[in-house]
Amino acid sequence: MSSTAVTGIGELVTCDGTGPDLLGIHSNAALVVEDGLIAWIGSTAAAPAADSRIDVGGRAIIPGFVDSHSHLVFAGDRSTEFAARMTGQPYDGGGIGVTVAATRAATDDELTRLLGLRIDELRALGTATVEIKSGYGLTVSDEVRALRIARRFTTETTFLGAHVIPAEYDGDRAGYVDLVTGPMLQAAAPYARWIDVFCEPHSPHAFDAEEARSVLAAGAEAGLGLRVHANQLGPGPGVRLAVELGAASVDHCTYLGDADVDALAAAAETTVATLLPGVEFCTRSPYPDAARLVDAGVSLALATDCNPGTCYSSSMPWVISLAVRELGLTPAQALLAATAGSAKSLRRTDIGRLVLGNRADLTVLDAPSYLHLAYRPGVPIARVLNDDGFTRQRASARP
Ligand SMILES: [Zn+2]
């Protein structure tokens, strides 16, 4: 067993649910990490001896961000689509086909290399845990390949065969749903913890309520937890379907009616509403009203939705600044949603909060306070504190 004392923490934000704003803040703090877990928290003056010591010089430390929604396994480039959208072309989900073609054409080594670079990037921005979806393969072998590669980097893998109807199934939606709920699911399930579906009647490429219900029911039957993309492009049935089926997370939640908000509030212990304001920023779309959800008692998470079409950013600090500036969250609410909230959306209690026994996923800020996350948008002040034996999730792929 090896131990490391981290001392000189000007502001330790534990997000443990206690104290003002539920942030559990300790000043002039220290903590001890043993075998990657938090073994002691107290003042720097009282810090016990340890095998090694890291002094962070008065900086703030927060829980490593939990990015609970990403699409990081892909090849190709869609920067020209972004540029076109900025000149006024609306987004309807069709550009995903471009990424599907490029991803199918890439080798395993190339997909692994690209994913590794993206993982390095998000860790350099303070993210310690990331969920990764498939969904750019859309054949049995390509979906399995994406999940197999993603599993080398995270345990939080999500089967998203029901991302869009691929071009070769134009005119045969039922045939594709049969594939996703049958042979594709059976092949993908051993590599996935979750199943997800893009439930969006406003996109001709996505899935309607009954198709989404079939996908989620089959996933549950195969032992997978449920996540849903819902109510992104307009009002729809996805949020209430997610709540009805006990999904852990329903993501986007941009267009919500009162019945949706009521359903989410009633299901706050089970279903987390995950907001992805980077998408609204990058697609120049209206933002969800997060303050309305907080007032109603809805459980909230924040994530990047990092993907090549609608938000190619892996920056959780930027998402926090958007949530404060555009969604109506306080800086404290935004930080909680990006850590403990997103951990809850993954049904994880060992991450997202710095409490005894939890993983020592520490993100250090080049700042005296967590407030700087929203106060200094676009400035790279957050990074995962990386030390051998200290964080168990590595930047490079496991063998
Ligand atoms: Zn997404």
Coordinates of C-alpha atoms and ligand atoms in Angstrom, one line a residue:
M1 CA 0.0 0.0 0.0
S2 CA 1.4 3.4 -0.9
S3 CA 0.2 6.7 0.4
T4 CA 0.4 10.3 -0.8
A5 CA -0.4 13.4 1.2
V6 CA -1.7 16.3 -0.8
T7 CA -1.2 19.5 1.2
G8 CA -1.5 23.2 0.7
I9 CA -5.0 23.0 -0.7
G10 CA -6.3 26.6 -0.4
E11 CA -9.9 25.5 -1.0
L12 CA -10.9 21.8 -1.0
V13 CA -14.3 21.5 -2.6
T14 CA -15.6 18.0 -1.7
C15 CA -19.1 18.3 -3.2
D16 CA -20.2 16.1 -0.3
G17 CA -23.6 17.8 0.1
T18 CA -22.8 19.6 3.4
G19 CA -22.3 23.3 4.3
P20 CA -23.2 26.4 2.2
D21 CA -24.3 25.5 -1.3
L22 CA -23.8 21.8 -0.4
L23 CA -20.2 22.1 -1.6
G24 CA -18.5 20.8 1.6
I25 CA -15.6 23.3 1.4
H26 CA -12.5 23.0 3.6
S27 CA -9.9 25.8 3.7
N28 CA -6.2 25.3 4.1
A29 CA -6.8 21.6 3.7
A30 CA -4.9 18.4 3.0
L31 CA -5.9 14.9 2.2
V32 CA -4.2 11.5 2.1
V33 CA -4.6 9.1 -0.7
E34 CA -3.9 5.4 -0.2
D35 CA -3.9 3.1 -3.2
G36 CA -6.0 5.5 -5.2
L37 CA -8.6 6.1 -2.6
I38 CA -9.2 9.0 -0.2
A39 CA -8.0 7.8 3.3
W40 CA -7.9 11.1 5.3
I41 CA -9.2 14.7 5.0
G42 CA -8.2 17.5 7.3
S43 CA -6.1 20.6 7.7
T44 CA -2.6 20.9 6.2
A45 CA -1.3 21.5 9.8
A46 CA -2.6 18.1 10.9
A47 CA -1.7 16.1 7.9
P48 CA -0.3 12.7 8.9
A49 CA 2.9 11.3 7.5
A50 CA 2.8 9.6 4.1
D51 CA 5.1 7.9 1.6
S52 CA 5.1 11.0 -0.6
R53 CA 3.8 14.5 -0.5
I54 CA 2.5 16.9 -3.1
D55 CA 2.0 20.6 -2.1
V56 CA -0.3 22.4 -4.4
G57 CA 0.7 25.8 -3.2
G58 CA -2.7 27.2 -2.2
R59 CA -4.6 26.1 -5.3
A60 CA -8.2 24.9 -5.2
I61 CA -8.9 21.2 -5.6
I62 CA -12.3 19.8 -6.8
P63 CA -13.6 16.3 -7.6
G64 CA -12.4 15.3 -11.1
F65 CA -15.2 16.1 -13.5
V66 CA -17.5 13.3 -14.6
D67 CA -18.4 13.7 -18.2
S68 CA -21.4 11.5 -18.4
H69 CA -22.2 11.9 -22.1
S70 CA -19.7 11.7 -25.0
H71 CA -19.3 10.3 -28.5
L72 CA -15.6 10.0 -28.6
V73 CA -15.0 7.0 -30.9
F74 CA -15.0 8.4 -34.4
A75 CA -12.9 9.4 -37.4
G76 CA -13.3 12.1 -40.0
D77 CA -13.8 15.9 -39.8
R78 CA -17.0 17.9 -40.0
S79 CA -15.6 21.4 -39.5
T80 CA -17.1 22.5 -42.9
E81 CA -20.5 21.4 -41.7
F82 CA -20.0 23.6 -38.6
A83 CA -19.0 26.6 -40.7
A84 CA -22.1 26.1 -42.9
R85 CA -24.4 25.9 -39.9
M86 CA -22.9 29.2 -38.7
T87 CA -24.1 30.8 -41.9
G88 CA -27.7 29.7 -41.2
Q89 CA -28.3 26.1 -42.2
P90 CA -30.3 24.3 -39.5
Y91 CA -29.2 21.0 -37.9
D92 CA -31.5 17.9 -38.3
G93 CA -29.1 15.1 -37.4
G94 CA -28.3 14.1 -41.0
G95 CA -24.6 15.0 -40.8
I96 CA -24.0 11.9 -38.6
G97 CA -23.9 9.9 -41.8
V98 CA -20.6 11.6 -42.7
T99 CA -19.0 10.5 -39.5
V100 CA -20.4 6.9 -39.9
A101 CA -18.7 6.6 -43.3
A102 CA -15.4 7.9 -42.0
T103 CA -15.5 5.7 -38.9
R104 CA -16.3 2.5 -40.7
A105 CA -13.4 3.2 -43.1
A106 CA -10.8 3.7 -40.2
T107 CA -8.6 0.9 -38.9
D108 CA -8.8 -0.2 -35.3
D109 CA -5.4 1.3 -34.6
E110 CA -6.5 4.7 -36.0
L111 CA -9.7 4.7 -34.0
T112 CA -7.7 3.8 -30.9
R113 CA -5.1 6.5 -31.5
L114 CA -7.8 9.2 -32.1
L115 CA -9.6 8.2 -28.9
G116 CA -6.4 8.2 -26.9
L117 CA -5.7 11.7 -28.0
R118 CA -9.2 12.8 -27.0
I119 CA -8.9 11.2 -23.6
D120 CA -5.6 13.0 -23.0
E121 CA -7.3 16.2 -24.0
L122 CA -10.2 15.9 -21.6
R123 CA -7.9 14.9 -18.7
A124 CA -5.8 18.0 -19.3
L125 CA -9.1 19.9 -18.9
G126 CA -9.9 18.2 -15.5
T127 CA -12.1 15.3 -16.4
A128 CA -11.4 12.1 -14.5
T129 CA -14.3 9.9 -15.7
V130 CA -15.9 9.8 -19.1
E131 CA -18.8 7.9 -20.5
I132 CA -18.3 6.9 -24.2
K133 CA -21.1 5.9 -26.6
S134 CA -20.9 3.9 -29.8
G135 CA -23.2 5.0 -32.6
Y136 CA -20.9 5.8 -35.6
G137 CA -20.7 2.2 -36.7
L138 CA -24.3 1.2 -37.1
T139 CA -23.4 -2.4 -38.2
V140 CA -23.0 -5.3 -35.8
S141 CA -19.2 -5.5 -36.3
D142 CA -18.6 -1.7 -36.3
E143 CA -20.7 -1.1 -33.1
V144 CA -18.9 -3.9 -31.3
R145 CA -15.6 -2.5 -32.4
A146 CA -16.3 1.0 -31.1
L147 CA -17.4 -0.4 -27.7
R148 CA -14.4 -2.7 -27.5
I149 CA -12.0 0.2 -28.2
A150 CA -13.9 2.5 -25.8
R151 CA -13.6 -0.2 -23.0
R152 CA -9.9 0.2 -23.1
F153 CA -10.3 3.7 -21.7
T154 CA -13.4 3.6 -19.5
T155 CA -15.9 1.2 -17.8
E156 CA -18.7 3.6 -18.7
T157 CA -19.5 2.4 -22.2
T158 CA -22.9 2.9 -23.9
F159 CA -24.3 1.0 -26.9
L160 CA -25.9 3.6 -29.2
G161 CA -26.8 1.5 -32.2
A162 CA -30.0 3.5 -32.1
H163 CA -28.2 6.8 -32.9
V164 CA -29.7 7.2 -36.4
I165 CA -31.2 5.0 -39.1
P166 CA -28.2 4.3 -41.3
A167 CA -28.6 5.1 -45.0
E168 CA -28.7 1.5 -46.1
Y169 CA -32.0 1.1 -44.1
D170 CA -33.7 4.0 -45.7
G171 CA -37.3 2.9 -46.2
D172 CA -36.9 0.0 -43.7
R173 CA -36.9 1.5 -40.3
A174 CA -38.5 -1.6 -38.7
G175 CA -35.7 -3.7 -40.2
Y176 CA -33.1 -1.6 -38.5
V177 CA -34.9 -1.6 -35.2
D178 CA -35.0 -5.4 -35.4
L179 CA -31.3 -5.4 -36.0
V180 CA -30.5 -3.1 -33.1
T181 CA -32.8 -4.9 -30.7
G182 CA -31.6 -8.3 -31.9
P183 CA -28.2 -9.4 -33.2
M184 CA -26.5 -6.0 -32.7
L185 CA -27.6 -5.8 -29.1
Q186 CA -26.6 -9.4 -28.4
A187 CA -23.1 -8.8 -29.8
A188 CA -22.7 -5.4 -28.2
A189 CA -24.0 -6.1 -24.7
P190 CA -20.8 -7.8 -23.4
Y191 CA -18.9 -4.6 -24.1
A192 CA -21.5 -2.1 -22.8
R193 CA -22.8 -1.0 -19.4
W194 CA -25.6 1.1 -20.9
I195 CA -27.9 1.4 -23.8
D196 CA -29.0 4.7 -25.3
V197 CA -31.4 5.8 -28.0
F198 CA -31.8 9.1 -29.9
C199 CA -35.6 9.6 -29.3
E200 CA -36.4 12.6 -31.5
P201 CA -39.6 12.7 -33.6
H202 CA -38.4 16.1 -35.0
S203 CA -35.5 14.4 -36.9
P204 CA -36.3 11.9 -39.7
H205 CA -33.0 10.2 -38.9
A206 CA -33.8 9.4 -35.3
F207 CA -36.3 7.2 -33.5
D208 CA -39.9 7.8 -32.4
A209 CA -41.4 6.9 -29.0
E210 CA -42.4 3.4 -29.9
E211 CA -39.1 2.6 -31.6
A212 CA -37.2 4.0 -28.6
R213 CA -39.4 2.0 -26.2
S214 CA -38.5 -1.2 -28.1
V215 CA -34.8 -0.4 -28.0
L216 CA -34.8 0.4 -24.3
A217 CA -36.9 -2.6 -23.4
A218 CA -34.5 -4.9 -25.3
G219 CA -31.5 -3.3 -23.6
A220 CA -33.0 -3.7 -20.2
E221 CA -33.7 -7.3 -21.0
A222 CA -30.0 -7.8 -21.9
G223 CA -29.0 -6.4 -18.6
L224 CA -28.0 -2.9 -19.7
G225 CA -28.8 0.4 -17.8
L226 CA -30.9 2.9 -19.7
R227 CA -30.0 6.4 -21.1
V228 CA -32.0 8.5 -23.5
H229 CA -31.3 11.4 -25.9
A230 CA -34.6 13.3 -25.6
N231 CA -36.3 16.6 -26.2
Q232 CA -33.3 18.1 -28.0
L233 CA -34.8 19.6 -31.2
G234 CA -38.4 20.2 -29.9
P235 CA -41.0 19.0 -27.4
G236 CA -41.4 15.2 -27.5
P237 CA -42.1 12.0 -25.7
G238 CA -38.5 11.0 -24.8
V239 CA -38.3 12.5 -21.3
R240 CA -41.5 10.9 -20.0
L241 CA -40.5 7.6 -21.7
A242 CA -37.1 7.7 -19.9
V243 CA -38.8 8.4 -16.6
E244 CA -41.4 5.7 -17.1
L245 CA -38.7 3.1 -17.9
G246 CA -36.5 4.1 -15.0
A247 CA -33.6 5.4 -17.1
A248 CA -30.6 6.6 -15.2
S249 CA -30.2 9.7 -17.4
V250 CA -32.2 11.6 -19.9
D251 CA -30.0 13.9 -21.9
H252 CA -30.5 17.3 -23.6
C253 CA -33.9 18.2 -22.1
T254 CA -33.9 21.4 -24.0
Y255 CA -37.6 21.6 -24.8
L256 CA -39.6 20.6 -21.7
G257 CA -43.3 21.0 -20.9
D258 CA -44.7 21.2 -17.4
A259 CA -45.5 17.5 -17.5
D260 CA -41.9 16.7 -18.4
V261 CA -40.6 18.8 -15.5
D262 CA -43.1 17.3 -13.1
A263 CA -42.1 13.8 -14.2
L264 CA -38.4 14.5 -13.8
A265 CA -39.0 16.0 -10.3
A266 CA -41.0 13.0 -9.2
A267 CA -38.2 10.7 -10.5
A268 CA -35.3 12.7 -9.0
E269 CA -33.9 9.7 -7.1
T270 CA -33.9 7.6 -10.2
T271 CA -33.5 9.7 -13.4
V272 CA -31.1 12.5 -13.8
A273 CA -31.7 15.3 -16.4
T274 CA -28.3 15.8 -18.1
L275 CA -27.9 19.2 -19.8
L276 CA -25.5 19.6 -22.7
P277 CA -25.3 23.4 -23.2
G278 CA -22.2 23.0 -25.5
V279 CA -24.6 21.7 -28.1
E280 CA -26.9 24.7 -27.9
F281 CA -23.8 26.9 -28.2
C282 CA -22.3 25.1 -31.2
T283 CA -25.7 24.8 -33.0
R284 CA -26.8 28.3 -32.1
S285 CA -30.0 26.9 -30.5
P286 CA -32.1 28.0 -27.5
Y287 CA -30.7 26.9 -24.1
P288 CA -32.7 24.8 -21.6
D289 CA -33.9 26.6 -18.5
A290 CA -31.9 24.9 -15.8
A291 CA -33.1 27.2 -13.0
R292 CA -36.6 26.0 -13.7
L293 CA -35.5 22.4 -13.2
V294 CA -33.6 23.3 -9.9
D295 CA -36.7 25.0 -8.6
A296 CA -38.8 22.0 -9.3
G297 CA -36.4 19.6 -7.6
V298 CA -35.0 17.8 -10.6
S299 CA -31.7 16.0 -10.3
L300 CA -29.2 17.7 -12.7
A301 CA -26.0 16.7 -14.5
L302 CA -23.8 18.6 -16.9
A303 CA -21.8 16.9 -19.6
T304 CA -20.1 17.9 -22.9
D305 CA -21.8 15.6 -25.5
C306 CA -18.4 15.9 -27.2
N307 CA -19.0 14.7 -30.8
P308 CA -17.8 15.7 -34.2
G309 CA -21.1 17.3 -35.4
T310 CA -22.9 19.3 -32.8
C311 CA -20.3 20.0 -30.1
Y312 CA -16.7 19.2 -30.7
S313 CA -15.5 20.2 -27.2
S314 CA -14.3 18.1 -24.4
S315 CA -14.1 21.0 -21.9
M316 CA -16.2 20.6 -18.8
P317 CA -15.0 24.0 -17.4
W318 CA -16.4 25.6 -20.6
V319 CA -19.7 23.7 -20.0
I320 CA -19.8 25.1 -16.4
S321 CA -19.3 28.6 -17.7
L322 CA -22.1 28.2 -20.2
A323 CA -24.4 26.7 -17.5
V324 CA -23.8 29.7 -15.3
R325 CA -23.9 32.3 -18.0
E326 CA -26.7 30.9 -20.2
L327 CA -28.7 28.3 -18.2
G328 CA -29.2 30.2 -14.9
L329 CA -27.3 27.9 -12.6
T330 CA -25.2 29.3 -9.8
P331 CA -21.5 28.5 -9.9
A332 CA -22.0 26.0 -7.0
Q333 CA -25.0 24.3 -8.7
A334 CA -23.0 24.0 -12.0
L335 CA -20.0 22.4 -10.2
L336 CA -22.2 20.0 -8.4
A337 CA -24.0 19.0 -11.6
A338 CA -20.6 18.4 -13.3
T339 CA -19.3 16.2 -10.5
A340 CA -21.8 14.6 -8.1
G341 CA -24.7 15.1 -10.4
S342 CA -23.1 13.4 -13.4
A343 CA -21.8 10.6 -11.2
K344 CA -25.4 10.0 -10.1
S345 CA -26.4 9.9 -13.7
L346 CA -24.0 7.0 -14.0
R347 CA -25.3 5.4 -10.8
R348 CA -21.8 5.8 -9.3
T349 CA -21.2 6.9 -5.6
D350 CA -17.4 6.3 -5.7
I351 CA -16.7 9.3 -7.9
G352 CA -17.9 12.9 -8.1
R353 CA -17.4 13.6 -4.4
L354 CA -14.2 13.7 -2.4
V355 CA -15.2 11.7 0.7
L356 CA -13.4 8.9 2.6
G357 CA -13.2 5.7 0.6
N358 CA -14.0 7.3 -2.7
R359 CA -11.6 7.3 -5.6
A360 CA -9.0 10.1 -5.3
D361 CA -9.9 11.7 -8.6
L362 CA -8.6 15.1 -7.9
T363 CA -8.7 18.1 -10.2
V364 CA -6.5 21.0 -9.3
L365 CA -7.3 24.5 -10.4
D366 CA -4.7 27.2 -11.1
A367 CA -6.9 29.4 -9.0
P368 CA -7.8 30.1 -5.4
S369 CA -11.5 29.1 -5.7
Y370 CA -13.8 27.0 -7.8
L371 CA -15.6 30.2 -8.7
H372 CA -12.9 30.8 -11.3
L373 CA -14.3 27.9 -13.4
A374 CA -17.1 30.2 -14.5
Y375 CA -15.3 33.5 -13.9
R376 CA -12.5 32.7 -16.3
P377 CA -14.2 31.1 -19.4
G378 CA -11.9 29.5 -21.9
V379 CA -8.8 29.7 -19.7
P380 CA -7.2 26.3 -19.0
I381 CA -7.1 26.4 -15.2
A382 CA -8.3 22.9 -14.5
R383 CA -6.3 19.6 -14.9
V384 CA -6.4 16.1 -13.3
L385 CA -3.7 15.8 -10.7
N386 CA -1.8 13.0 -12.1
D387 CA 0.7 10.8 -10.1
D388 CA 1.5 7.1 -10.3
G389 CA -0.6 5.1 -8.0
F390 CA -2.7 8.2 -7.4
T391 CA -5.3 8.0 -10.0
R392 CA -6.1 4.6 -11.4
Q393 CA -7.6 5.8 -14.7
R394 CA -4.7 6.2 -17.0
A395 CA -4.3 8.7 -19.9
S396 CA -3.2 5.9 -22.3
A397 CA -4.9 2.7 -23.2
R398 CA -4.7 -0.3 -21.0
P399 CA -3.2 -3.3 -22.7
Ligands
ZN1 ZN -25.2 12.8 -27.6

